[in-house]
Amino acid sequence: MIDNIEKIDIGLLVPFKDHPFSERNGLENDELIQSIKDNGILEPIIVRPIENDKFEIISGHRRVNALKKLGVGEVSAIVKELTDQEAVIAMVDANLKREHILPSEKAFAYKMKLEAIKHQGKTTCGQLGTKLRSDELIAEFSDDSARQIQRYIRLTYLIPEILKLVDEDRMALTPAVELSYLSLDEQHKLYEQIEYADATPSLSQAQRLRRLSADNNFFSDSIALILNEEKPNQKEQLKFKTDDLKKYFPRNYTPKDMQEVIIKLLERWKRSRDKDAR
């Protein structure tokens, strides 16, 4: 069946409720706006009709926001009749195809899809009729295993400050999963020590922190002793303060945007040096 494509007034579009994928306001968004300005929308967005003659966006939030900034009033859209649970699943599946996805976005997206599947009661595998756990069903249509999906969902139990460390690549996924079992008060206490020591825990350190919690021994001095340990194979790092770099970038650029620009400039500089050395 071929989907019908309609022209819809952008003013009739409503963002998806509790949409877990954030808008990119830096380099990635600038490149999207320029691409749409040069080539237009290459693929229609997907929406579903809701009350008051409005349409809820299933896929295409960033493209719609870019069109608004360009002053475009209409957008090509595929309109689908979907239940609430079908809409959640379609929204997650469509947005997980993005090129750049933050761990926090995956975490909340997988959690939304898991809850939608459980609500539908769709834990039966088609022709075979065999029972599948909901996370296994998600894994059937994902690049991540059921176990990895469970790990991502655990990230939703982290306080925003620690989850941000994962998004910024300052902390790996597996130690973050261990820390997700700490209470909220313990996580806040830990984050204070992370900021003070300017160090994030390795997997083994996170496991020890979790044991401190289980033993009711989660105190600031105990946390500090673990964080200040020298990690095996620790390499010297080159660090810049974000505030020292901000003056060179547009105000809306994130640390990751700044890093991408710096790497591109260094690559250009290296090519120039290699060319001069010939």
PDB file of C-alpha atoms in Angstrom:
ATOM      1  CA  MET A   1       0.000   0.000   0.000  1.00  0.00           C
ATOM      2  CA  ILE A   2       1.378   3.388  -1.052  1.00  0.00           C
ATOM      3  CA  ASP A   3       1.198   6.142   1.547  1.00  0.00           C
ATOM      4  CA  ASN A   4      -0.632   9.294   0.494  1.00  0.00           C
ATOM      5  CA  ILE A   5       1.391  12.477   0.879  1.00  0.00           C
ATOM      6  CA  GLU A   6      -0.479  15.653   1.844  1.00  0.00           C
ATOM      7  CA  LYS A   7       0.495  19.293   2.232  1.00  0.00           C
ATOM      8  CA  ILE A   8      -0.221  20.379   5.828  1.00  0.00           C
ATOM      9  CA  ASP A   9      -0.123  23.833   7.402  1.00  0.00           C
ATOM     10  CA  ILE A  10       2.733  23.894   9.914  1.00  0.00           C
ATOM     11  CA  GLY A  11       0.468  25.733  12.352  1.00  0.00           C
ATOM     12  CA  LEU A  12      -1.663  22.580  12.653  1.00  0.00           C
ATOM     13  CA  LEU A  13       1.275  20.425  13.805  1.00  0.00           C
ATOM     14  CA  VAL A  14       1.726  19.446  17.455  1.00  0.00           C
ATOM     15  CA  PRO A  15       4.932  17.934  18.913  1.00  0.00           C
ATOM     16  CA  PHE A  16       4.701  14.342  20.107  1.00  0.00           C
ATOM     17  CA  LYS A  17       3.810  14.179  23.811  1.00  0.00           C
ATOM     18  CA  ASP A  18       6.894  13.450  25.993  1.00  0.00           C
ATOM     19  CA  HIS A  19       9.093  13.282  22.889  1.00  0.00           C
ATOM     20  CA  PRO A  20      12.424  11.859  24.169  1.00  0.00           C
ATOM     21  CA  PHE A  21      14.623  13.155  21.339  1.00  0.00           C
ATOM     22  CA  SER A  22      16.039  16.630  21.909  1.00  0.00           C
ATOM     23  CA  GLU A  23      16.323  19.337  19.285  1.00  0.00           C
ATOM     24  CA  ARG A  24      19.869  20.032  18.128  1.00  0.00           C
ATOM     25  CA  ASN A  25      20.519  23.775  18.444  1.00  0.00           C
ATOM     26  CA  GLY A  26      24.153  23.837  17.354  1.00  0.00           C
ATOM     27  CA  LEU A  27      26.193  22.687  14.367  1.00  0.00           C
ATOM     28  CA  GLU A  28      23.916  19.775  13.459  1.00  0.00           C
ATOM     29  CA  ASN A  29      20.841  22.025  13.388  1.00  0.00           C
ATOM     30  CA  ASP A  30      22.661  24.696  11.334  1.00  0.00           C
ATOM     31  CA  GLU A  31      23.593  22.049   8.764  1.00  0.00           C
ATOM     32  CA  LEU A  32      19.981  20.780   8.610  1.00  0.00           C
ATOM     33  CA  ILE A  33      18.611  24.289   8.046  1.00  0.00           C
ATOM     34  CA  GLN A  34      21.147  24.918   5.280  1.00  0.00           C
ATOM     35  CA  SER A  35      20.332  21.585   3.641  1.00  0.00           C
ATOM     36  CA  ILE A  36      16.586  22.341   3.637  1.00  0.00           C
ATOM     37  CA  LYS A  37      17.275  25.844   2.357  1.00  0.00           C
ATOM     38  CA  ASP A  38      19.308  24.426  -0.552  1.00  0.00           C
ATOM     39  CA  ASN A  39      17.334  21.281  -1.351  1.00  0.00           C
ATOM     40  CA  GLY A  40      13.966  21.488   0.436  1.00  0.00           C
ATOM     41  CA  ILE A  41      12.463  18.582   2.401  1.00  0.00           C
ATOM     42  CA  LEU A  42      13.750  15.366   0.777  1.00  0.00           C
ATOM     43  CA  GLU A  43      11.473  13.051   2.761  1.00  0.00           C
ATOM     44  CA  PRO A  44       7.951  13.791   4.035  1.00  0.00           C
ATOM     45  CA  ILE A  45       7.337  13.875   7.771  1.00  0.00           C
ATOM     46  CA  ILE A  46       4.932  11.401   9.399  1.00  0.00           C
ATOM     47  CA  VAL A  47       1.928  12.579  11.435  1.00  0.00           C
ATOM     48  CA  ARG A  48      -1.321  11.274  12.883  1.00  0.00           C
ATOM     49  CA  PRO A  49      -4.632  13.161  13.166  1.00  0.00           C
ATOM     50  CA  ILE A  50      -5.697  14.193  16.679  1.00  0.00           C
ATOM     51  CA  GLU A  51      -8.479  16.321  18.155  1.00  0.00           C
ATOM     52  CA  ASN A  52      -9.299  19.891  16.993  1.00  0.00           C
ATOM     53  CA  ASP A  53      -8.178  19.137  13.424  1.00  0.00           C
ATOM     54  CA  LYS A  54      -4.549  19.071  14.570  1.00  0.00           C
ATOM     55  CA  PHE A  55      -1.824  16.591  13.652  1.00  0.00           C
ATOM     56  CA  GLU A  56       0.703  15.053  16.056  1.00  0.00           C
ATOM     57  CA  ILE A  57       4.223  14.678  14.662  1.00  0.00           C
ATOM     58  CA  ILE A  58       5.448  11.081  14.659  1.00  0.00           C
ATOM     59  CA  SER A  59       8.674  11.707  12.743  1.00  0.00           C
ATOM     60  CA  GLY A  60      10.079  15.043  11.580  1.00  0.00           C
ATOM     61  CA  HIS A  61      10.308  17.359  14.614  1.00  0.00           C
ATOM     62  CA  ARG A  62      13.705  18.779  13.625  1.00  0.00           C
ATOM     63  CA  ARG A  63      12.636  19.321  10.016  1.00  0.00           C
ATOM     64  CA  VAL A  64       9.480  21.134  11.139  1.00  0.00           C
ATOM     65  CA  ASN A  65      11.462  23.402  13.459  1.00  0.00           C
ATOM     66  CA  ALA A  66      13.915  24.134  10.666  1.00  0.00           C
ATOM     67  CA  LEU A  67      11.044  25.035   8.303  1.00  0.00           C
ATOM     68  CA  LYS A  68       9.614  27.388  10.939  1.00  0.00           C
ATOM     69  CA  LYS A  69      12.969  29.176  11.196  1.00  0.00           C
ATOM     70  CA  LEU A  70      13.041  29.492   7.411  1.00  0.00           C
ATOM     71  CA  GLY A  71       9.517  30.952   7.395  1.00  0.00           C
ATOM     72  CA  VAL A  72       7.984  28.073   5.404  1.00  0.00           C
ATOM     73  CA  GLY A  73       4.243  27.621   6.051  1.00  0.00           C
ATOM     74  CA  GLU A  74       3.537  24.124   4.714  1.00  0.00           C
ATOM     75  CA  VAL A  75       5.186  20.720   4.834  1.00  0.00           C
ATOM     76  CA  SER A  76       4.705  17.443   2.957  1.00  0.00           C
ATOM     77  CA  ALA A  77       3.421  14.769   5.336  1.00  0.00           C
ATOM     78  CA  ILE A  78       2.276  11.158   5.414  1.00  0.00           C
ATOM     79  CA  VAL A  79      -0.876  10.948   7.561  1.00  0.00           C
ATOM     80  CA  LYS A  80      -1.406   7.690   9.459  1.00  0.00           C
ATOM     81  CA  GLU A  81      -4.273   6.579  11.707  1.00  0.00           C
ATOM     82  CA  LEU A  82      -2.547   5.221  14.832  1.00  0.00           C
ATOM     83  CA  THR A  83      -3.553   4.346  18.380  1.00  0.00           C
ATOM     84  CA  ASP A  84      -1.566   5.924  21.229  1.00  0.00           C
ATOM     85  CA  GLN A  85       0.581   2.809  21.627  1.00  0.00           C
ATOM     86  CA  GLU A  86       1.110   2.406  17.874  1.00  0.00           C
ATOM     87  CA  ALA A  87       2.112   6.072  17.697  1.00  0.00           C
ATOM     88  CA  VAL A  88       4.740   5.649  20.445  1.00  0.00           C
ATOM     89  CA  ILE A  89       6.240   2.611  18.726  1.00  0.00           C
ATOM     90  CA  ALA A  90       6.274   4.323  15.318  1.00  0.00           C
ATOM     91  CA  MET A  91       7.810   7.496  16.791  1.00  0.00           C
ATOM     92  CA  VAL A  92      10.602   5.599  18.549  1.00  0.00           C
ATOM     93  CA  ASP A  93      11.379   3.384  15.538  1.00  0.00           C
ATOM     94  CA  ALA A  94      11.524   6.362  13.179  1.00  0.00           C
ATOM     95  CA  ASN A  95      13.733   8.505  15.416  1.00  0.00           C
ATOM     96  CA  LEU A  96      16.165   5.705  16.326  1.00  0.00           C
ATOM     97  CA  LYS A  97      17.300   5.900  12.691  1.00  0.00           C
ATOM     98  CA  ARG A  98      18.898   9.273  13.397  1.00  0.00           C
ATOM     99  CA  GLU A  99      22.629   9.448  12.744  1.00  0.00           C
ATOM    100  CA  HIS A 100      23.473  10.976  16.129  1.00  0.00           C
ATOM    101  CA  ILE A 101      21.530   9.762  19.173  1.00  0.00           C
ATOM    102  CA  LEU A 102      22.445  10.547  22.768  1.00  0.00           C
ATOM    103  CA  PRO A 103      22.427   7.690  25.304  1.00  0.00           C
ATOM    104  CA  SER A 104      19.726   9.543  27.292  1.00  0.00           C
ATOM    105  CA  GLU A 105      17.541   9.740  24.177  1.00  0.00           C
ATOM    106  CA  LYS A 106      17.896   6.011  23.561  1.00  0.00           C
ATOM    107  CA  ALA A 107      17.175   5.341  27.228  1.00  0.00           C
ATOM    108  CA  PHE A 108      13.855   7.179  27.385  1.00  0.00           C
ATOM    109  CA  ALA A 109      12.862   6.071  23.870  1.00  0.00           C
ATOM    110  CA  TYR A 110      13.355   2.390  24.698  1.00  0.00           C
ATOM    111  CA  LYS A 111      11.455   2.854  27.963  1.00  0.00           C
ATOM    112  CA  MET A 112       8.503   4.460  26.139  1.00  0.00           C
ATOM    113  CA  LYS A 113       8.437   1.682  23.538  1.00  0.00           C
ATOM    114  CA  LEU A 114       8.693  -1.025  26.218  1.00  0.00           C
ATOM    115  CA  GLU A 115       5.720   0.420  28.105  1.00  0.00           C
ATOM    116  CA  ALA A 116       3.707   0.769  24.881  1.00  0.00           C
ATOM    117  CA  ILE A 117       4.342  -2.866  23.912  1.00  0.00           C
ATOM    118  CA  LYS A 118       3.404  -4.074  27.396  1.00  0.00           C
ATOM    119  CA  HIS A 119       0.198  -2.031  27.223  1.00  0.00           C
ATOM    120  CA  GLN A 120      -0.660  -3.604  23.886  1.00  0.00           C
ATOM    121  CA  GLY A 121       0.051  -7.068  25.224  1.00  0.00           C
ATOM    122  CA  LYS A 122       2.116  -7.806  22.116  1.00  0.00           C
ATOM    123  CA  THR A 123       4.505 -10.387  23.564  1.00  0.00           C
ATOM    124  CA  THR A 124       3.658 -13.101  21.077  1.00  0.00           C
ATOM    125  CA  CYS A 125       5.951 -13.774  18.152  1.00  0.00           C
ATOM    126  CA  GLY A 126       3.794 -13.961  15.005  1.00  0.00           C
ATOM    127  CA  GLN A 127       3.644 -17.278  13.159  1.00  0.00           C
ATOM    128  CA  LEU A 128       5.544 -19.346  15.753  1.00  0.00           C
ATOM    129  CA  GLY A 129       3.260 -18.291  18.586  1.00  0.00           C
ATOM    130  CA  THR A 130       6.192 -18.386  21.032  1.00  0.00           C
ATOM    131  CA  LYS A 131       6.313 -15.991  23.948  1.00  0.00           C
ATOM    132  CA  LEU A 132       8.915 -13.218  23.923  1.00  0.00           C
ATOM    133  CA  ARG A 133       9.788 -10.757  26.652  1.00  0.00           C
ATOM    134  CA  SER A 134       9.059  -7.166  25.632  1.00  0.00           C
ATOM    135  CA  ASP A 135      12.765  -6.229  25.577  1.00  0.00           C
ATOM    136  CA  GLU A 136      13.462  -9.230  23.313  1.00  0.00           C
ATOM    137  CA  LEU A 137      10.692  -8.066  20.991  1.00  0.00           C
ATOM    138  CA  ILE A 138      12.287  -4.604  20.814  1.00  0.00           C
ATOM    139  CA  ALA A 139      15.677  -6.194  20.109  1.00  0.00           C
ATOM    140  CA  GLU A 140      14.163  -7.974  17.080  1.00  0.00           C
ATOM    141  CA  PHE A 141      13.895  -4.580  15.371  1.00  0.00           C
ATOM    142  CA  SER A 142      16.964  -2.908  16.891  1.00  0.00           C
ATOM    143  CA  ASP A 143      20.747  -2.909  16.564  1.00  0.00           C
ATOM    144  CA  ASP A 144      20.913  -3.407  20.358  1.00  0.00           C
ATOM    145  CA  SER A 145      20.494  -6.719  22.181  1.00  0.00           C
ATOM    146  CA  ALA A 146      17.778  -7.221  24.808  1.00  0.00           C
ATOM    147  CA  ARG A 147      20.462  -6.974  27.503  1.00  0.00           C
ATOM    148  CA  GLN A 148      21.777  -3.701  26.067  1.00  0.00           C
ATOM    149  CA  ILE A 149      18.250  -2.312  25.878  1.00  0.00           C
ATOM    150  CA  GLN A 150      17.842  -3.116  29.577  1.00  0.00           C
ATOM    151  CA  ARG A 151      21.085  -1.245  30.285  1.00  0.00           C
ATOM    152  CA  TYR A 152      19.864   1.839  28.416  1.00  0.00           C
ATOM    153  CA  ILE A 153      16.549   1.814  30.276  1.00  0.00           C
ATOM    154  CA  ARG A 154      18.441   1.743  33.606  1.00  0.00           C
ATOM    155  CA  LEU A 155      19.878   5.156  32.655  1.00  0.00           C
ATOM    156  CA  THR A 156      16.408   6.674  33.170  1.00  0.00           C
ATOM    157  CA  TYR A 157      16.920   6.167  36.915  1.00  0.00           C
ATOM    158  CA  LEU A 158      19.919   8.517  36.968  1.00  0.00           C
ATOM    159  CA  ILE A 159      19.674  12.121  38.114  1.00  0.00           C
ATOM    160  CA  PRO A 160      19.986  14.570  35.162  1.00  0.00           C
ATOM    161  CA  GLU A 161      23.463  15.717  36.226  1.00  0.00           C
ATOM    162  CA  ILE A 162      24.947  12.218  36.064  1.00  0.00           C
ATOM    163  CA  LEU A 163      23.007  11.306  32.919  1.00  0.00           C
ATOM    164  CA  LYS A 164      24.510  14.378  31.261  1.00  0.00           C
ATOM    165  CA  LEU A 165      28.000  12.998  31.972  1.00  0.00           C
ATOM    166  CA  VAL A 166      27.078   9.940  29.898  1.00  0.00           C
ATOM    167  CA  ASP A 167      25.738  12.097  27.052  1.00  0.00           C
ATOM    168  CA  GLU A 168      28.961  14.127  27.076  1.00  0.00           C
ATOM    169  CA  ASP A 169      31.115  10.959  26.925  1.00  0.00           C
ATOM    170  CA  ARG A 170      32.606  11.755  30.322  1.00  0.00           C
ATOM    171  CA  MET A 171      31.249   8.492  31.731  1.00  0.00           C
ATOM    172  CA  ALA A 172      30.827   5.104  30.054  1.00  0.00           C
ATOM    173  CA  LEU A 173      27.508   3.278  29.883  1.00  0.00           C
ATOM    174  CA  THR A 174      28.323   0.300  32.129  1.00  0.00           C
ATOM    175  CA  PRO A 175      29.468   2.262  35.207  1.00  0.00           C
ATOM    176  CA  ALA A 176      26.476   4.568  34.748  1.00  0.00           C
ATOM    177  CA  VAL A 177      24.179   1.538  34.872  1.00  0.00           C
ATOM    178  CA  GLU A 178      25.738   0.505  38.200  1.00  0.00           C
ATOM    179  CA  LEU A 179      25.206   4.014  39.583  1.00  0.00           C
ATOM    180  CA  SER A 180      21.534   3.945  38.546  1.00  0.00           C
ATOM    181  CA  TYR A 181      20.880   1.607  41.491  1.00  0.00           C
ATOM    182  CA  LEU A 182      21.935   4.297  43.993  1.00  0.00           C
ATOM    183  CA  SER A 183      19.217   6.347  45.680  1.00  0.00           C
ATOM    184  CA  LEU A 184      18.617   9.881  44.424  1.00  0.00           C
ATOM    185  CA  ASP A 185      20.232  11.336  47.548  1.00  0.00           C
ATOM    186  CA  GLU A 186      23.287   9.116  47.055  1.00  0.00           C
ATOM    187  CA  GLN A 187      23.529  10.155  43.414  1.00  0.00           C
ATOM    188  CA  HIS A 188      23.491  13.837  44.361  1.00  0.00           C
ATOM    189  CA  LYS A 189      26.195  13.196  46.980  1.00  0.00           C
ATOM    190  CA  LEU A 190      28.258  11.303  44.389  1.00  0.00           C
ATOM    191  CA  TYR A 191      27.874  14.059  41.786  1.00  0.00           C
ATOM    192  CA  GLU A 192      29.252  16.632  44.238  1.00  0.00           C
ATOM    193  CA  GLN A 193      32.366  14.482  44.655  1.00  0.00           C
ATOM    194  CA  ILE A 194      32.662  13.916  40.885  1.00  0.00           C
ATOM    195  CA  GLU A 195      32.678  17.663  40.314  1.00  0.00           C
ATOM    196  CA  TYR A 196      35.146  18.258  43.151  1.00  0.00           C
ATOM    197  CA  ALA A 197      37.571  15.536  42.014  1.00  0.00           C
ATOM    198  CA  ASP A 198      36.973  16.194  38.300  1.00  0.00           C
ATOM    199  CA  ALA A 199      36.869  12.419  37.835  1.00  0.00           C
ATOM    200  CA  THR A 200      34.205   9.875  36.929  1.00  0.00           C
ATOM    201  CA  PRO A 201      34.162   6.280  38.199  1.00  0.00           C
ATOM    202  CA  SER A 202      35.302   3.285  36.187  1.00  0.00           C
ATOM    203  CA  LEU A 203      33.150   0.132  36.136  1.00  0.00           C
ATOM    204  CA  SER A 204      34.990  -1.442  39.076  1.00  0.00           C
ATOM    205  CA  GLN A 205      34.767   1.805  41.051  1.00  0.00           C
ATOM    206  CA  ALA A 206      31.046   2.114  40.306  1.00  0.00           C
ATOM    207  CA  GLN A 207      30.522  -1.448  41.521  1.00  0.00           C
ATOM    208  CA  ARG A 208      32.337  -0.613  44.754  1.00  0.00           C
ATOM    209  CA  LEU A 209      30.236   2.524  45.178  1.00  0.00           C
ATOM    210  CA  ARG A 210      27.136   0.388  44.779  1.00  0.00           C
ATOM    211  CA  ARG A 211      28.441  -1.963  47.503  1.00  0.00           C
ATOM    212  CA  LEU A 212      29.015   1.033  49.785  1.00  0.00           C
ATOM    213  CA  SER A 213      25.329   1.864  49.328  1.00  0.00           C
ATOM    214  CA  ALA A 214      24.273  -1.717  50.107  1.00  0.00           C
ATOM    215  CA  ASP A 215      26.410  -1.637  53.269  1.00  0.00           C
ATOM    216  CA  ASN A 216      24.970   1.732  54.374  1.00  0.00           C
ATOM    217  CA  ASN A 217      28.464   3.200  54.161  1.00  0.00           C
ATOM    218  CA  PHE A 218      27.882   5.778  51.425  1.00  0.00           C
ATOM    219  CA  PHE A 219      29.719   8.755  52.926  1.00  0.00           C
ATOM    220  CA  SER A 220      31.552  11.619  51.217  1.00  0.00           C
ATOM    221  CA  ASP A 221      35.009  10.557  52.451  1.00  0.00           C
ATOM    222  CA  SER A 222      34.469   6.983  51.219  1.00  0.00           C
ATOM    223  CA  ILE A 223      33.332   8.261  47.814  1.00  0.00           C
ATOM    224  CA  ALA A 224      36.326  10.620  47.571  1.00  0.00           C
ATOM    225  CA  LEU A 225      38.802   7.815  48.330  1.00  0.00           C
ATOM    226  CA  ILE A 226      37.441   5.758  45.442  1.00  0.00           C
ATOM    227  CA  LEU A 227      37.231   8.627  42.916  1.00  0.00           C
ATOM    228  CA  ASN A 228      40.759   9.873  43.662  1.00  0.00           C
ATOM    229  CA  GLU A 229      42.357   6.494  42.974  1.00  0.00           C
ATOM    230  CA  GLU A 230      44.610   6.341  39.930  1.00  0.00           C
ATOM    231  CA  LYS A 231      42.911   4.106  37.404  1.00  0.00           C
ATOM    232  CA  PRO A 232      44.872   1.285  35.703  1.00  0.00           C
ATOM    233  CA  ASN A 233      46.268   2.298  32.297  1.00  0.00           C
ATOM    234  CA  GLN A 234      45.133   5.860  32.970  1.00  0.00           C
ATOM    235  CA  LYS A 235      46.351   8.164  30.228  1.00  0.00           C
ATOM    236  CA  GLU A 236      47.239  11.803  30.518  1.00  0.00           C
ATOM    237  CA  GLN A 237      44.380  13.938  29.219  1.00  0.00           C
ATOM    238  CA  LEU A 238      44.340  17.305  27.527  1.00  0.00           C
ATOM    239  CA  LYS A 239      41.495  19.364  28.994  1.00  0.00           C
ATOM    240  CA  PHE A 240      39.976  22.744  28.150  1.00  0.00           C
ATOM    241  CA  LYS A 241      37.491  24.650  30.213  1.00  0.00           C
ATOM    242  CA  THR A 242      34.241  25.149  28.309  1.00  0.00           C
ATOM    243  CA  ASP A 243      34.086  28.800  29.386  1.00  0.00           C
ATOM    244  CA  ASP A 244      37.491  29.425  27.752  1.00  0.00           C
ATOM    245  CA  LEU A 245      36.192  28.110  24.415  1.00  0.00           C
ATOM    246  CA  LYS A 246      32.687  29.608  24.377  1.00  0.00           C
ATOM    247  CA  LYS A 247      33.848  33.011  23.131  1.00  0.00           C
ATOM    248  CA  TYR A 248      34.909  31.412  19.828  1.00  0.00           C
ATOM    249  CA  PHE A 249      31.550  29.778  19.073  1.00  0.00           C
ATOM    250  CA  PRO A 250      27.900  30.779  18.567  1.00  0.00           C
ATOM    251  CA  ARG A 251      26.004  30.947  21.851  1.00  0.00           C
ATOM    252  CA  ASN A 252      23.810  27.942  21.048  1.00  0.00           C
ATOM    253  CA  TYR A 253      26.719  25.532  20.432  1.00  0.00           C
ATOM    254  CA  THR A 254      26.970  22.607  22.864  1.00  0.00           C
ATOM    255  CA  PRO A 255      30.330  21.172  24.058  1.00  0.00           C
ATOM    256  CA  LYS A 256      29.883  18.353  21.527  1.00  0.00           C
ATOM    257  CA  ASP A 257      29.318  20.891  18.718  1.00  0.00           C
ATOM    258  CA  MET A 258      32.504  22.715  19.759  1.00  0.00           C
ATOM    259  CA  GLN A 259      34.439  19.452  19.760  1.00  0.00           C
ATOM    260  CA  GLU A 260      33.232  18.590  16.246  1.00  0.00           C
ATOM    261  CA  VAL A 261      34.302  21.996  14.912  1.00  0.00           C
ATOM    262  CA  ILE A 262      37.705  21.777  16.608  1.00  0.00           C
ATOM    263  CA  ILE A 263      38.325  18.291  15.163  1.00  0.00           C
ATOM    264  CA  LYS A 264      37.351  19.480  11.670  1.00  0.00           C
ATOM    265  CA  LEU A 265      39.710  22.464  11.937  1.00  0.00           C
ATOM    266  CA  LEU A 266      42.541  20.229  13.164  1.00  0.00           C
ATOM    267  CA  GLU A 267      41.947  17.809  10.270  1.00  0.00           C
ATOM    268  CA  ARG A 268      42.106  20.714   7.830  1.00  0.00           C
ATOM    269  CA  TRP A 269      45.306  21.956   9.515  1.00  0.00           C
ATOM    270  CA  LYS A 270      46.859  18.464   9.309  1.00  0.00           C
ATOM    271  CA  ARG A 271      46.031  18.152   5.595  1.00  0.00           C
ATOM    272  CA  SER A 272      47.629  21.534   4.992  1.00  0.00           C
ATOM    273  CA  ARG A 273      50.795  20.504   6.889  1.00  0.00           C
ATOM    274  CA  ASP A 274      50.975  17.171   5.039  1.00  0.00           C
ATOM    275  CA  LYS A 275      50.646  18.989   1.719  1.00  0.00           C
ATOM    276  CA  ASP A 276      53.426  21.462   2.625  1.00  0.00           C
ATOM    277  CA  ALA A 277      55.702  18.594   3.696  1.00  0.00           C
ATOM    278  CA  ARG A 278      55.578  16.931   0.259  1.00  0.00           C
TER     279      ARG A 278
END
